[in-house]
Short mmCIF file of C-alpha atoms in Angstrom, two decimals:
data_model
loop_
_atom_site.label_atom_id
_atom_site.label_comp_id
_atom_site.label_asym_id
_atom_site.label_seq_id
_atom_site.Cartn_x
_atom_site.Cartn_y
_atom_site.Cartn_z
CA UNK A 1 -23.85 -18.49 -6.38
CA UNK A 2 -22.03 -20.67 -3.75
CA UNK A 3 -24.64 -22.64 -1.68
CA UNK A 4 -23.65 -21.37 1.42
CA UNK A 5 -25.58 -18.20 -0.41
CA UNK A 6 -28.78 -20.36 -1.57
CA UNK A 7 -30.26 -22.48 1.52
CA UNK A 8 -34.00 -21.61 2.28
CA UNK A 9 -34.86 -23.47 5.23
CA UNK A 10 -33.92 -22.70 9.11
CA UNK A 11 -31.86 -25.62 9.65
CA UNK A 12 -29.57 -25.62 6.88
CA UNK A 13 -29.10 -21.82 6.97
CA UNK A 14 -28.18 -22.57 10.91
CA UNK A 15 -25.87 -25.54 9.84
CA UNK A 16 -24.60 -22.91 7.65
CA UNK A 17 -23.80 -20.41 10.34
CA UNK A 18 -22.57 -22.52 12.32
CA UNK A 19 -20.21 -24.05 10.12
CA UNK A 20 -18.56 -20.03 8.53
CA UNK A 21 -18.38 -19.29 12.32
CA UNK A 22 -16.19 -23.06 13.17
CA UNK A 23 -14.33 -21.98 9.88
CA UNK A 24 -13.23 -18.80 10.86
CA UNK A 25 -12.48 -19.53 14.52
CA UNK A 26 -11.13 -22.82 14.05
CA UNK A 27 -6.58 -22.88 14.21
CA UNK A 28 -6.26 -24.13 10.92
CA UNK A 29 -4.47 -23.57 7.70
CA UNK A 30 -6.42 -22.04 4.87
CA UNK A 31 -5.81 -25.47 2.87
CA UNK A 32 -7.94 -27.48 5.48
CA UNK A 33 -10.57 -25.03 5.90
CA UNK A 34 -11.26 -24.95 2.14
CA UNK A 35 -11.92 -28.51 2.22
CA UNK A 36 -13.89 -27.89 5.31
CA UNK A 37 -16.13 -25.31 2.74
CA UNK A 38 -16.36 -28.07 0.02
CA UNK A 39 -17.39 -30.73 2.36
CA UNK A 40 -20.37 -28.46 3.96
CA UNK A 41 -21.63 -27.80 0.50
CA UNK A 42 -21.64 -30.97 -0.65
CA UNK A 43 -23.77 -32.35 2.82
CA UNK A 44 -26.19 -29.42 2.11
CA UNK A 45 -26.17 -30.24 -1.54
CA UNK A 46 -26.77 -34.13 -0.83
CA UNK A 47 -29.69 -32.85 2.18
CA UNK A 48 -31.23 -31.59 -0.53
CA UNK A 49 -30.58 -34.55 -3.09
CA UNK A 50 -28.45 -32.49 -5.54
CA UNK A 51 -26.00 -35.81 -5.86
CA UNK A 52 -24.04 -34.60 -8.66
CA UNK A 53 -23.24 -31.52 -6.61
CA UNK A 54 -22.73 -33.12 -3.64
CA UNK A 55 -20.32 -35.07 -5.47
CA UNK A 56 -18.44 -32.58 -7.36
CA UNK A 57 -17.87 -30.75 -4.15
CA UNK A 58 -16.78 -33.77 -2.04
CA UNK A 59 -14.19 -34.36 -4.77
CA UNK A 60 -12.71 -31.01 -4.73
CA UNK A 61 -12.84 -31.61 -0.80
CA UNK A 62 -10.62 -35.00 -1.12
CA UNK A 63 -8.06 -33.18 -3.31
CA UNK A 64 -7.74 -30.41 -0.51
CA UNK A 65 -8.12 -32.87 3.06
CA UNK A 66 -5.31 -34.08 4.28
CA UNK A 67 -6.76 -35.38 7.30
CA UNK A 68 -7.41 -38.77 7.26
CA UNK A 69 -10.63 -39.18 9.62
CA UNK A 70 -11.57 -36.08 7.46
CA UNK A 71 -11.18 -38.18 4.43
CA UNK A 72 -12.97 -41.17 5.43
CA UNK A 73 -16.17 -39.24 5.93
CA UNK A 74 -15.86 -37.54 2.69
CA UNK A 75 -15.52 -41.12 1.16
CA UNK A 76 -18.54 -42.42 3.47
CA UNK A 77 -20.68 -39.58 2.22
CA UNK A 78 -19.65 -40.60 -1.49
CA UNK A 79 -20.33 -44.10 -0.88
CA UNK A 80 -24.04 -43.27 0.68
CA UNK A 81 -25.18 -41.49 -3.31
CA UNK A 82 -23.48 -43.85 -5.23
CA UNK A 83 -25.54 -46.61 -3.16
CA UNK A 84 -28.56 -44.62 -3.18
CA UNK A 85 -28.12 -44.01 -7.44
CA UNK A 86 -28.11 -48.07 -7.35
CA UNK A 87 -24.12 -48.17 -8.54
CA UNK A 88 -23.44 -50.84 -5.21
CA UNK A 89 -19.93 -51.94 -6.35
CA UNK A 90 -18.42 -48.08 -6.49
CA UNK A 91 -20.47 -47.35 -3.22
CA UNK A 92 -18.86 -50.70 -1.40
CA UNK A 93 -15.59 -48.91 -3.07
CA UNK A 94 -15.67 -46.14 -1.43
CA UNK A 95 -16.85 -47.64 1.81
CA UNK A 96 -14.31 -49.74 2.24
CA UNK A 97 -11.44 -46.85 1.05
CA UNK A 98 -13.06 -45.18 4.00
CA UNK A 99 -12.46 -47.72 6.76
CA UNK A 100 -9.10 -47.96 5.69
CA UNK A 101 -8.61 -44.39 6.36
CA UNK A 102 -10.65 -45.00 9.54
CA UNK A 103 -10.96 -48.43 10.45
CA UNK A 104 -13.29 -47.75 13.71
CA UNK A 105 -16.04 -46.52 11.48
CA UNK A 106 -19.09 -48.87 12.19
CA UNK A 107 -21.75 -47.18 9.98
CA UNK A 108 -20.00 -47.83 6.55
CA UNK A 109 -19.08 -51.48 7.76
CA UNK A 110 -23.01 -51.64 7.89
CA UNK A 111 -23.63 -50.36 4.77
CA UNK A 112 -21.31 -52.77 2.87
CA UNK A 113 -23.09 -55.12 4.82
CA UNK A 114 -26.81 -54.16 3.68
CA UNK A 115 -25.51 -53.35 0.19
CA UNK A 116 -23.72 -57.41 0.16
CA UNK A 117 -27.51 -58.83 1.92
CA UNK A 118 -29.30 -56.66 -0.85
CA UNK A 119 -27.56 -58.63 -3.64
CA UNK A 120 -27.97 -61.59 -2.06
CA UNK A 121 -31.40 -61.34 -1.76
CA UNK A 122 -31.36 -60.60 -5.47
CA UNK A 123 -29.43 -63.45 -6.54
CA UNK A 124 -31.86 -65.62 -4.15
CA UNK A 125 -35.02 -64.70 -6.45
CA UNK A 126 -33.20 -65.23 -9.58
CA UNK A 127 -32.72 -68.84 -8.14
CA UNK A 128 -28.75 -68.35 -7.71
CA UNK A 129 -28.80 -69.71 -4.62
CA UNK A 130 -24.71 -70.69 -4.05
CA UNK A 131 -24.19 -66.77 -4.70
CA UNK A 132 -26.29 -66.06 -2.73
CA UNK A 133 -25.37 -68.07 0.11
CA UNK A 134 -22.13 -66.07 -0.16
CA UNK A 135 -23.08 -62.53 -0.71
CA UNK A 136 -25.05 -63.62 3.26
CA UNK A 137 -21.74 -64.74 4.42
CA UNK A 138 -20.13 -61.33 3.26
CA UNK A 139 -22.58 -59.65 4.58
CA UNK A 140 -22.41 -61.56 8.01
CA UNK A 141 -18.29 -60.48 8.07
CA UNK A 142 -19.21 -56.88 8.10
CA UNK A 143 -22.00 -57.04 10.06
CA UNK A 144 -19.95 -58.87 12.62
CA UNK A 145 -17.13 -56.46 12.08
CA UNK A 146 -19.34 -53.40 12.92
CA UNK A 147 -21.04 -55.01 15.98
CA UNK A 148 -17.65 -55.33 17.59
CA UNK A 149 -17.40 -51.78 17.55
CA UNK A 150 -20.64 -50.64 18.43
CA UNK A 151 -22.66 -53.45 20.20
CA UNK A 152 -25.30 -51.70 21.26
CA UNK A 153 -26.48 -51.20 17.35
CA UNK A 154 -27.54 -53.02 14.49
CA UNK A 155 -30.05 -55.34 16.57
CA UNK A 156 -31.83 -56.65 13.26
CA UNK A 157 -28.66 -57.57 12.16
CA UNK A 158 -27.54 -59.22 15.19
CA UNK A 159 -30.58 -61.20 15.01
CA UNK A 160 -30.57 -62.14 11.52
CA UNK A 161 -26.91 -63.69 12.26
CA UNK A 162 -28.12 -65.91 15.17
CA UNK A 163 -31.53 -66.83 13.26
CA UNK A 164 -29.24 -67.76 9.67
CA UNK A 165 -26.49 -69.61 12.29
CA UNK A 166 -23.83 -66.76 10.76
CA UNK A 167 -22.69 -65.43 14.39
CA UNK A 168 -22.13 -67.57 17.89
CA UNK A 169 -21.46 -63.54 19.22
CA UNK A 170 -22.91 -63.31 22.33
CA UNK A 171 -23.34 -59.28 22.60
CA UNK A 172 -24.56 -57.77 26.20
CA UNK A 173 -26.15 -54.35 26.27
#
């Protein structure tokens, strides 16, 4: 049964609804709007933590987008369960296939950026300090990176560059 079929709660079946209706209305080939249907099920499938779903349809979805803003979210959305299933290098993969698709796409900049601190914070307890020191400095590029496109976010991460010394950005909001 497709899981356009299966959702229980109000929001998803709206999200749902909402989506068949954009489908049907939306001046598009049949191609893209397939992909549209594999990339809704697999963000309902990953709302409801069904990764390996979510994953098999945002595969089928890449095969069928041709898109390639489209793409980069499928790829984002990818790279957010592989980080959350603890497998960091395909997740900063698939992150960083997706700003190269869209290169104005702040949130996975972030994310390789928190994934990068998160093993340096790792490498720091297991007394690795030199690796450490440059998973920060990764981290600092991205973080640095996604600022300039959207100052007005990532505030702890803004001030965890001035407080390590990583950033002389001076960012007005």
């Amino acid at each position: 049964m497709p899981r356009t079929q299966r959702n229980d709660n109000f929001v998803d079946k709206t999200f749902t609804v909402m989506a068949d209706i954009i489908l049907k209305v939306l001046p598009t080939n049949k191609k893209a709007k397939e992909a549209f249907a594999y990339y809704r099920d697999g963000m309902s499938a990953q709302g409801d933590g069904e990764y390996a779903e979510a994953l098999e349809n945002y595969e089928e979805a890449l095969t069928l987008e041709e898109d390639t803003n489209d793409r980069s979210y499928i790829l984002y959305n990818m790279g957010l369960i592989h980080a959350s299933n603890g497998d960091i290098d395909k997740a900063i993969e698939l992150y960083i296939e997706s700003i190269e698709l869209n290169p104005r796409m702040p949130q996975a900049l972030n994310n390789i950026a928190v994934l990068y601190h998160y093993e340096g914070e790792k490498a720091r307890e297991a007394g690795r300090e030199e690796e450490a020191e440059a998973l920060y400095d990764k981290a600092a590029e991205y973080w640095k990176q996604a600022i300039r496109i959207a100052p007005n976010n990532y505030m702890e991460a803004q001030n965890w560059l001035k407080i390590t010394g990583r950033s002389e950005m001076d960012v007005f909001f």
